[in-house]
mmCIF file of C-alpha atoms in Angstrom:
data_model
loop_
_atom_site.group_PDB
_atom_site.id
_atom_site.type_symbol
_atom_site.label_atom_id
_atom_site.label_comp_id
_atom_site.label_asym_id
_atom_site.label_seq_id
_atom_site.Cartn_x
_atom_site.Cartn_y
_atom_site.Cartn_z
ATOM 1 C CA MET A 1 2.886 -44.309 56.893
ATOM 2 C CA THR A 2 3.559 -48.027 56.452
ATOM 3 C CA GLU A 3 5.765 -48.800 53.486
ATOM 4 C CA ARG A 4 4.083 -50.824 50.803
ATOM 5 C CA LYS A 5 5.838 -54.131 50.165
ATOM 6 C CA VAL A 6 6.499 -55.887 46.893
ATOM 7 C CA LYS A 7 3.953 -58.624 46.296
ATOM 8 C CA MET A 8 4.919 -62.106 45.165
ATOM 9 C CA SER A 9 3.089 -65.378 45.448
ATOM 10 C CA LYS A 10 6.362 -67.322 45.384
ATOM 11 C CA GLN A 11 9.624 -65.626 46.228
ATOM 12 C CA GLN A 12 12.715 -66.887 44.413
ATOM 13 C CA PRO A 13 15.699 -66.882 46.822
ATOM 14 C CA ILE A 14 18.069 -64.020 46.025
ATOM 15 C CA SER A 15 21.297 -65.210 44.390
ATOM 16 C CA PRO A 16 23.915 -62.469 43.865
ATOM 17 C CA MET A 17 25.924 -64.850 41.653
ATOM 18 C CA LYS A 18 22.978 -65.478 39.316
ATOM 19 C CA ASN A 19 22.422 -61.728 39.253
ATOM 20 C CA PHE A 20 26.083 -61.352 38.239
ATOM 21 C CA PHE A 21 25.852 -63.588 35.158
ATOM 22 C CA ALA A 22 22.349 -62.493 34.129
ATOM 23 C CA GLY A 23 23.289 -58.832 34.563
ATOM 24 C CA GLY A 24 26.274 -59.224 32.254
ATOM 25 C CA PHE A 25 24.056 -60.616 29.510
ATOM 26 C CA GLY A 26 21.529 -57.827 30.066
ATOM 27 C CA GLY A 27 24.279 -55.240 29.714
ATOM 28 C CA VAL A 28 25.367 -56.593 26.326
ATOM 29 C CA CYS A 29 21.735 -56.343 25.155
ATOM 30 C CA LEU A 30 21.628 -52.737 26.395
ATOM 31 C CA VAL A 31 24.734 -51.629 24.472
ATOM 32 C CA PHE A 32 23.599 -53.047 21.146
ATOM 33 C CA ALA A 33 20.164 -51.441 21.509
ATOM 34 C CA GLY A 34 21.260 -48.059 22.850
ATOM 35 C CA HIS A 35 24.752 -47.094 21.668
ATOM 36 C CA PRO A 36 23.747 -45.018 18.597
ATOM 37 C CA LEU A 37 21.740 -42.585 20.728
ATOM 38 C CA ASP A 38 24.478 -42.579 23.371
ATOM 39 C CA THR A 39 26.894 -41.331 20.693
ATOM 40 C CA ILE A 40 24.469 -38.546 19.791
ATOM 41 C CA LYS A 41 23.970 -37.676 23.484
ATOM 42 C CA VAL A 42 27.720 -37.256 24.102
ATOM 43 C CA ARG A 43 28.238 -35.185 20.940
ATOM 44 C CA LEU A 44 25.396 -32.843 21.919
ATOM 45 C CA GLN A 45 26.705 -32.544 25.487
ATOM 46 C CA THR A 46 30.283 -31.768 24.473
ATOM 47 C CA GLN A 47 29.848 -29.605 21.353
ATOM 48 C CA PRO A 48 31.713 -26.294 21.711
ATOM 49 C CA LYS A 49 29.937 -23.008 22.243
ATOM 50 C CA PRO A 50 29.692 -21.253 18.838
ATOM 51 C CA LYS A 51 31.635 -18.071 18.192
ATOM 52 C CA PRO A 52 29.684 -14.850 17.516
ATOM 53 C CA GLY A 53 27.843 -15.171 14.202
ATOM 54 C CA GLU A 54 28.308 -18.939 14.034
ATOM 55 C CA ARG A 55 25.691 -21.626 14.556
ATOM 56 C CA LEU A 56 25.860 -24.609 16.848
ATOM 57 C CA LEU A 57 27.465 -27.643 15.234
ATOM 58 C CA TYR A 58 24.301 -29.642 15.973
ATOM 59 C CA ALA A 59 20.889 -27.984 16.254
ATOM 60 C CA GLY A 60 19.441 -30.938 18.166
ATOM 61 C CA THR A 61 19.061 -34.704 18.345
ATOM 62 C CA ILE A 62 17.676 -35.196 14.811
ATOM 63 C CA ASP A 63 20.223 -32.828 13.279
ATOM 64 C CA CYS A 64 23.092 -34.632 15.036
ATOM 65 C CA PHE A 65 21.715 -37.989 13.871
ATOM 66 C CA LYS A 66 21.466 -36.803 10.244
ATOM 67 C CA LYS A 67 24.920 -35.201 10.169
ATOM 68 C CA THR A 68 26.576 -38.214 11.789
ATOM 69 C CA LEU A 69 24.880 -40.576 9.360
ATOM 70 C CA ALA A 70 25.731 -38.399 6.330
ATOM 71 C CA LYS A 71 29.363 -37.881 7.300
ATOM 72 C CA GLU A 72 30.275 -41.235 8.860
ATOM 73 C CA GLY A 73 27.498 -43.664 7.941
ATOM 74 C CA VAL A 74 25.940 -46.192 10.331
ATOM 75 C CA LYS A 75 29.438 -46.984 11.622
ATOM 76 C CA GLY A 76 29.622 -43.449 13.051
ATOM 77 C CA LEU A 77 26.622 -44.116 15.299
ATOM 78 C CA TYR A 78 28.498 -47.058 16.822
ATOM 79 C CA ARG A 79 31.729 -45.076 17.297
ATOM 80 C CA GLY A 80 33.466 -45.989 20.549
ATOM 81 C CA MET A 81 31.298 -49.071 21.135
ATOM 82 C CA ALA A 82 34.278 -51.372 21.706
ATOM 83 C CA ALA A 83 34.982 -49.738 25.095
ATOM 84 C CA PRO A 84 31.466 -50.194 26.527
ATOM 85 C CA ILE A 85 31.188 -53.714 25.049
ATOM 86 C CA ILE A 86 34.449 -54.700 26.760
ATOM 87 C CA GLY A 87 33.405 -52.991 29.982
ATOM 88 C CA VAL A 88 29.663 -53.542 29.922
ATOM 89 C CA THR A 89 29.570 -57.268 30.659
ATOM 90 C CA PRO A 90 31.556 -57.013 33.901
ATOM 91 C CA MET A 91 30.002 -53.616 34.685
ATOM 92 C CA PHE A 92 26.388 -54.771 34.461
ATOM 93 C CA ALA A 93 27.342 -58.072 36.055
ATOM 94 C CA VAL A 94 28.745 -56.133 39.029
ATOM 95 C CA CYS A 95 25.762 -53.746 38.964
ATOM 96 C CA PHE A 96 23.189 -56.525 39.241
ATOM 97 C CA PHE A 97 25.438 -58.422 41.673
ATOM 98 C CA GLY A 98 25.564 -55.312 43.894
ATOM 99 C CA PHE A 99 21.780 -54.996 43.768
ATOM 100 C CA GLY A 100 21.338 -58.682 44.625
ATOM 101 C CA LEU A 101 23.856 -58.412 47.458
ATOM 102 C CA GLY A 102 22.199 -55.236 48.746
ATOM 103 C CA LYS A 103 18.844 -57.012 48.858
ATOM 104 C CA LYS A 104 20.283 -60.133 50.494
ATOM 105 C CA LEU A 105 22.078 -58.128 53.206
ATOM 106 C CA GLN A 106 18.776 -56.542 54.233
ATOM 107 C CA GLN A 107 16.889 -59.830 54.518
ATOM 108 C CA ARG A 108 16.648 -61.466 57.927
ATOM 109 C CA THR A 109 15.263 -64.622 56.329
ATOM 110 C CA PRO A 110 15.216 -65.708 52.646
ATOM 111 C CA ASP A 111 11.428 -65.175 52.612
ATOM 112 C CA ASP A 112 11.582 -61.501 53.647
ATOM 113 C CA ILE A 113 10.025 -59.166 51.065
ATOM 114 C CA LEU A 114 11.799 -55.829 50.902
ATOM 115 C CA THR A 115 10.174 -52.406 51.066
ATOM 116 C CA TYR A 116 10.802 -49.826 48.366
ATOM 117 C CA PRO A 117 13.277 -47.807 50.509
ATOM 118 C CA GLN A 118 15.219 -51.037 51.066
ATOM 119 C CA LEU A 119 15.236 -51.675 47.313
ATOM 120 C CA PHE A 120 16.440 -48.091 46.769
ATOM 121 C CA ALA A 121 19.317 -48.656 49.235
ATOM 122 C CA ALA A 122 20.255 -51.888 47.424
ATOM 123 C CA GLY A 123 20.194 -50.017 44.118
ATOM 124 C CA MET A 124 22.507 -47.304 45.465
ATOM 125 C CA LEU A 125 24.971 -49.996 46.560
ATOM 126 C CA SER A 126 25.025 -51.296 42.993
ATOM 127 C CA GLY A 127 25.970 -47.784 41.811
ATOM 128 C CA VAL A 128 28.976 -47.766 44.145
ATOM 129 C CA PHE A 129 30.032 -51.216 42.909
ATOM 130 C CA THR A 130 29.995 -50.235 39.228
ATOM 131 C CA THR A 131 31.992 -46.993 39.432
ATOM 132 C CA ALA A 132 35.415 -48.694 39.365
ATOM 133 C CA ILE A 133 34.561 -50.159 35.939
ATOM 134 C CA MET A 134 32.253 -47.425 34.688
ATOM 135 C CA ALA A 135 34.514 -44.381 35.192
ATOM 136 C CA PRO A 136 37.411 -45.414 32.877
ATOM 137 C CA GLY A 137 35.025 -46.975 30.345
ATOM 138 C CA GLU A 138 33.009 -43.749 30.154
ATOM 139 C CA ARG A 139 36.167 -41.649 29.850
ATOM 140 C CA ILE A 140 37.438 -43.691 26.891
ATOM 141 C CA LYS A 141 34.007 -43.880 25.231
ATOM 142 C CA CYS A 142 33.423 -40.122 25.440
ATOM 143 C CA LEU A 143 36.868 -39.276 24.035
ATOM 144 C CA LEU A 144 36.394 -41.647 21.083
ATOM 145 C CA GLN A 145 32.855 -40.374 20.417
ATOM 146 C CA ILE A 146 33.793 -36.700 20.211
ATOM 147 C CA GLN A 147 37.018 -37.034 18.205
ATOM 148 C CA ALA A 148 35.174 -38.117 15.057
ATOM 149 C CA SER A 149 32.893 -35.063 15.162
ATOM 150 C CA SER A 150 35.814 -32.686 15.824
ATOM 151 C CA GLY A 151 37.730 -33.973 12.783
ATOM 152 C CA GLU A 152 40.906 -34.548 14.816
ATOM 153 C CA VAL A 153 41.733 -38.251 15.171
ATOM 154 C CA LYS A 154 43.940 -38.490 18.231
ATOM 155 C CA TYR A 155 43.211 -42.087 19.312
ATOM 156 C CA ALA A 156 43.336 -45.146 17.038
ATOM 157 C CA GLY A 157 40.986 -47.093 19.326
ATOM 158 C CA PRO A 158 40.183 -47.929 22.973
ATOM 159 C CA MET A 159 43.570 -49.508 23.798
ATOM 160 C CA ASP A 160 45.467 -46.664 22.152
ATOM 161 C CA CYS A 161 43.348 -44.226 24.155
ATOM 162 C CA VAL A 162 44.191 -46.039 27.418
ATOM 163 C CA LYS A 163 47.923 -46.062 26.572
ATOM 164 C CA GLN A 164 48.001 -42.363 25.735
ATOM 165 C CA LEU A 165 46.022 -41.372 28.845
ATOM 166 C CA TYR A 166 48.294 -43.468 31.063
ATOM 167 C CA ARG A 167 51.420 -42.052 29.433
ATOM 168 C CA GLN A 168 50.206 -38.477 29.945
ATOM 169 C CA SER A 169 48.675 -38.620 33.432
ATOM 170 C CA GLY A 170 49.053 -42.116 34.847
ATOM 171 C CA ILE A 171 46.128 -43.987 36.359
ATOM 172 C CA ARG A 172 44.543 -40.658 37.358
ATOM 173 C CA GLY A 173 44.116 -39.791 33.685
ATOM 174 C CA ILE A 174 42.196 -43.007 33.033
ATOM 175 C CA TYR A 175 39.975 -42.530 36.106
ATOM 176 C CA LYS A 176 39.292 -38.833 35.517
ATOM 177 C CA GLY A 177 35.650 -38.104 36.406
ATOM 178 C CA THR A 178 35.250 -40.860 39.024
ATOM 179 C CA ALA A 179 33.605 -38.559 41.603
ATOM 180 C CA LEU A 180 31.109 -37.337 39.006
ATOM 181 C CA THR A 181 30.400 -40.923 37.951
ATOM 182 C CA LEU A 182 29.581 -41.713 41.595
ATOM 183 C CA MET A 183 27.377 -38.605 41.861
ATOM 184 C CA ARG A 184 25.495 -39.763 38.782
ATOM 185 C CA ASP A 185 25.224 -43.491 39.387
ATOM 186 C CA VAL A 186 24.501 -43.876 43.122
ATOM 187 C CA PRO A 187 21.117 -42.063 43.240
ATOM 188 C CA ALA A 188 20.268 -43.022 39.650
ATOM 189 C CA SER A 189 20.851 -46.733 40.329
ATOM 190 C CA GLY A 190 18.611 -46.521 43.381
ATOM 191 C CA MET A 191 15.860 -45.052 41.198
ATOM 192 C CA TYR A 192 16.577 -47.547 38.406
ATOM 193 C CA PHE A 193 16.029 -50.716 40.391
ATOM 194 C CA THR A 194 13.267 -49.356 42.628
ATOM 195 C CA SER A 195 11.170 -48.174 39.681
ATOM 196 C CA TYR A 196 11.672 -51.508 37.902
ATOM 197 C CA GLU A 197 10.557 -53.514 40.939
ATOM 198 C CA TRP A 198 7.626 -51.143 41.513
ATOM 199 C CA LEU A 199 6.440 -51.471 37.908
ATOM 200 C CA LYS A 200 6.816 -55.249 38.010
ATOM 201 C CA ASN A 201 4.690 -55.200 41.151
ATOM 202 C CA VAL A 202 2.029 -53.027 39.474
ATOM 203 C CA LEU A 203 1.962 -55.189 36.328
ATOM 204 C CA THR A 204 1.859 -58.564 38.130
ATOM 205 C CA PRO A 205 -1.715 -59.872 38.458
ATOM 206 C CA ALA A 206 -2.846 -60.781 41.990
ATOM 207 C CA GLY A 207 -1.759 -64.275 42.986
ATOM 208 C CA LYS A 208 0.863 -64.460 40.230
ATOM 209 C CA SER A 209 4.653 -64.393 40.443
ATOM 210 C CA HIS A 210 6.923 -61.801 38.849
ATOM 211 C CA ASN A 211 8.435 -64.751 36.950
ATOM 212 C CA GLU A 212 5.152 -65.062 35.044
ATOM 213 C CA LEU A 213 5.223 -61.517 33.630
ATOM 214 C CA SER A 214 4.751 -61.337 29.857
ATOM 215 C CA ILE A 215 7.553 -60.118 27.588
ATOM 216 C CA PRO A 216 5.713 -56.829 26.787
ATOM 217 C CA SER A 217 5.318 -56.178 30.542
ATOM 218 C CA VAL A 218 9.031 -56.808 31.175
ATOM 219 C CA LEU A 219 9.950 -54.547 28.238
ATOM 220 C CA PHE A 220 7.675 -51.779 29.530
ATOM 221 C CA ALA A 221 8.948 -52.022 33.129
ATOM 222 C CA GLY A 222 12.585 -52.100 31.977
ATOM 223 C CA GLY A 223 12.130 -49.227 29.533
ATOM 224 C CA MET A 224 10.416 -47.030 32.120
ATOM 225 C CA ALA A 225 13.102 -47.874 34.690
ATOM 226 C CA GLY A 226 15.599 -46.461 32.191
ATOM 227 C CA ILE A 227 13.532 -43.267 31.885
ATOM 228 C CA PHE A 228 13.376 -42.830 35.679
ATOM 229 C CA ASN A 229 17.100 -43.558 35.977
ATOM 230 C CA TRP A 230 18.089 -40.877 33.465
ATOM 231 C CA ALA A 231 15.644 -38.315 34.823
ATOM 232 C CA VAL A 232 17.808 -38.409 37.967
ATOM 233 C CA ALA A 233 21.189 -38.920 36.272
ATOM 234 C CA ILE A 234 21.331 -36.452 33.371
ATOM 235 C CA PRO A 235 22.604 -33.256 35.111
ATOM 236 C CA ALA A 236 25.555 -35.150 36.641
ATOM 237 C CA ASP A 237 26.058 -36.947 33.311
ATOM 238 C CA VAL A 238 26.383 -33.630 31.443
ATOM 239 C CA LEU A 239 28.981 -32.427 33.955
ATOM 240 C CA LYS A 240 30.821 -35.767 33.728
ATOM 241 C CA SER A 241 30.941 -35.783 29.913
ATOM 242 C CA ARG A 242 32.218 -32.189 29.804
ATOM 243 C CA PHE A 243 34.808 -32.820 32.530
ATOM 244 C CA GLN A 244 36.071 -36.121 31.079
ATOM 245 C CA THR A 245 36.597 -34.690 27.597
ATOM 246 C CA ALA A 246 38.169 -31.384 28.688
ATOM 247 C CA PRO A 247 41.903 -30.707 28.155
ATOM 248 C CA GLU A 248 44.072 -31.488 31.179
ATOM 249 C CA GLY A 249 44.034 -28.669 33.733
ATOM 250 C CA LYS A 250 41.011 -26.822 32.321
ATOM 251 C CA TYR A 251 38.882 -27.444 35.408
ATOM 252 C CA PRO A 252 41.266 -27.444 38.406
ATOM 253 C CA ASN A 253 38.397 -27.511 40.934
ATOM 254 C CA GLY A 254 36.610 -30.382 39.223
ATOM 255 C CA PHE A 255 32.860 -30.440 38.712
ATOM 256 C CA ARG A 256 32.378 -27.085 40.494
ATOM 257 C CA ASP A 257 34.296 -25.326 37.716
ATOM 258 C CA VAL A 258 32.324 -27.209 35.047
ATOM 259 C CA LEU A 259 29.023 -26.328 36.732
ATOM 260 C CA ARG A 260 29.935 -22.643 37.090
ATOM 261 C CA GLU A 261 31.061 -22.383 33.453
ATOM 262 C CA LEU A 262 27.987 -24.126 32.049
ATOM 263 C CA VAL A 263 25.467 -22.145 34.106
ATOM 264 C CA ARG A 264 27.271 -18.833 33.513
ATOM 265 C CA GLU A 265 27.651 -19.251 29.751
ATOM 266 C CA GLU A 266 24.630 -21.363 28.778
ATOM 267 C CA GLY A 267 22.160 -21.225 31.673
ATOM 268 C CA VAL A 268 20.664 -23.933 33.881
ATOM 269 C CA GLY A 269 19.102 -25.586 30.823
ATOM 270 C CA SER A 270 22.594 -26.655 29.732
ATOM 271 C CA LEU A 271 22.509 -29.294 32.498
ATOM 272 C CA TYR A 272 19.902 -31.091 30.404
ATOM 273 C CA LYS A 273 21.861 -31.101 27.136
ATOM 274 C CA GLY A 274 21.152 -34.230 25.139
ATOM 275 C CA PHE A 275 17.895 -34.786 27.060
ATOM 276 C CA ASN A 276 15.946 -35.928 23.991
ATOM 277 C CA ALA A 277 18.700 -38.313 22.879
ATOM 278 C CA VAL A 278 18.992 -39.718 26.414
ATOM 279 C CA MET A 279 15.274 -40.342 26.753
ATOM 280 C CA LEU A 280 14.931 -41.774 23.237
ATOM 281 C CA ARG A 281 17.756 -44.196 24.063
ATOM 282 C CA ALA A 282 16.705 -44.966 27.640
ATOM 283 C CA PHE A 283 13.511 -46.860 26.878
ATOM 284 C CA PRO A 284 14.655 -49.359 24.202
ATOM 285 C CA ALA A 285 18.127 -49.850 25.698
ATOM 286 C CA ASN A 286 16.901 -50.623 29.207
ATOM 287 C CA ALA A 287 13.922 -52.614 27.955
ATOM 288 C CA ALA A 288 16.469 -54.805 26.125
ATOM 289 C CA CYS A 289 18.672 -54.941 29.230
ATOM 290 C CA PHE A 290 15.983 -56.146 31.612
ATOM 291 C CA LEU A 291 14.513 -58.570 29.090
ATOM 292 C CA GLY A 292 17.999 -60.057 28.629
ATOM 293 C CA PHE A 293 18.436 -60.169 32.407
ATOM 294 C CA GLU A 294 15.088 -61.875 33.048
ATOM 295 C CA CYS A 295 15.642 -64.441 30.275
ATOM 296 C CA ALA A 296 19.132 -65.219 31.586
ATOM 297 C CA MET A 297 17.790 -65.543 35.146
ATOM 298 C CA LYS A 298 15.129 -68.024 34.031
ATOM 299 C CA PHE A 299 17.789 -70.055 32.251
ATOM 300 C CA LEU A 300 20.089 -69.990 35.307
ATOM 301 C CA ASN A 301 17.240 -70.926 37.664
ATOM 302 C CA TRP A 302 16.487 -73.897 35.399
ATOM 303 C CA LEU A 303 20.165 -74.819 35.037
ATOM 304 C CA ALA A 304 21.121 -74.457 38.727
ATOM 305 C CA PRO A 305 17.994 -74.096 40.904
ATOM 306 C CA ASP A 306 19.950 -74.430 44.173
ATOM 307 C CA LEU A 307 22.757 -71.942 43.406
#
């Protein structure tokens, strides 16, 4: 079967550097739009199993939202946001740079239009690129998000968290969960970018350029790309969150021990903990991300058309 190609009346030359700067701006938009539900997701994923006769700390997404708001106010929903804000600009910049580079490497000429499998391969490359930044940022974010709900304040903030982790376990402590971050982000990034390009293709009228897509169309394509991304990523994300927030030495065999414990004690459904919070967050956060990216790209193309 011949692969369907992405249609464009006028193809803008791929610029990994423009992708870098536009991706950073898109990432900042994503964090502001999506962090409250990310906090809820992590708290649901890492809440302890109740003792006999006790109830779960959070009955679900809405219950977690209400309890967080009642106990900590709006500030509680943005707990741990400093770490992703600091990391998100370079992380999304590198993510979109990796995607742009992956596309460019597969082009024989600047006018080549890539197939969807080629776009998927470029997306997977972006997932590899981001792990070096994503893994420590996720580790710090998760630890800060769960400490407020546990009532034990161990870290004063992101930098204090980094210092304590380094003091206890060196650089390994900061990068704990890197393999699981790779397992999550490589296939999920492939799905993320491929679904976005596919939806842009579907929503672009015949004879028009993707650059002429309306804001609602960009928001819809970006939001749905986030949904597709997390549909692939969430089982590995649950394992990663549990592993990164576990006491040192609890899971000596890494994700295999986490997987065995979760499935044995809570069933296969536990791999989809926080599903509602993830999906509620995925659409607005990624819609904001891609809208920010597209707006920044238009500005950069106007500012430096030959870059």
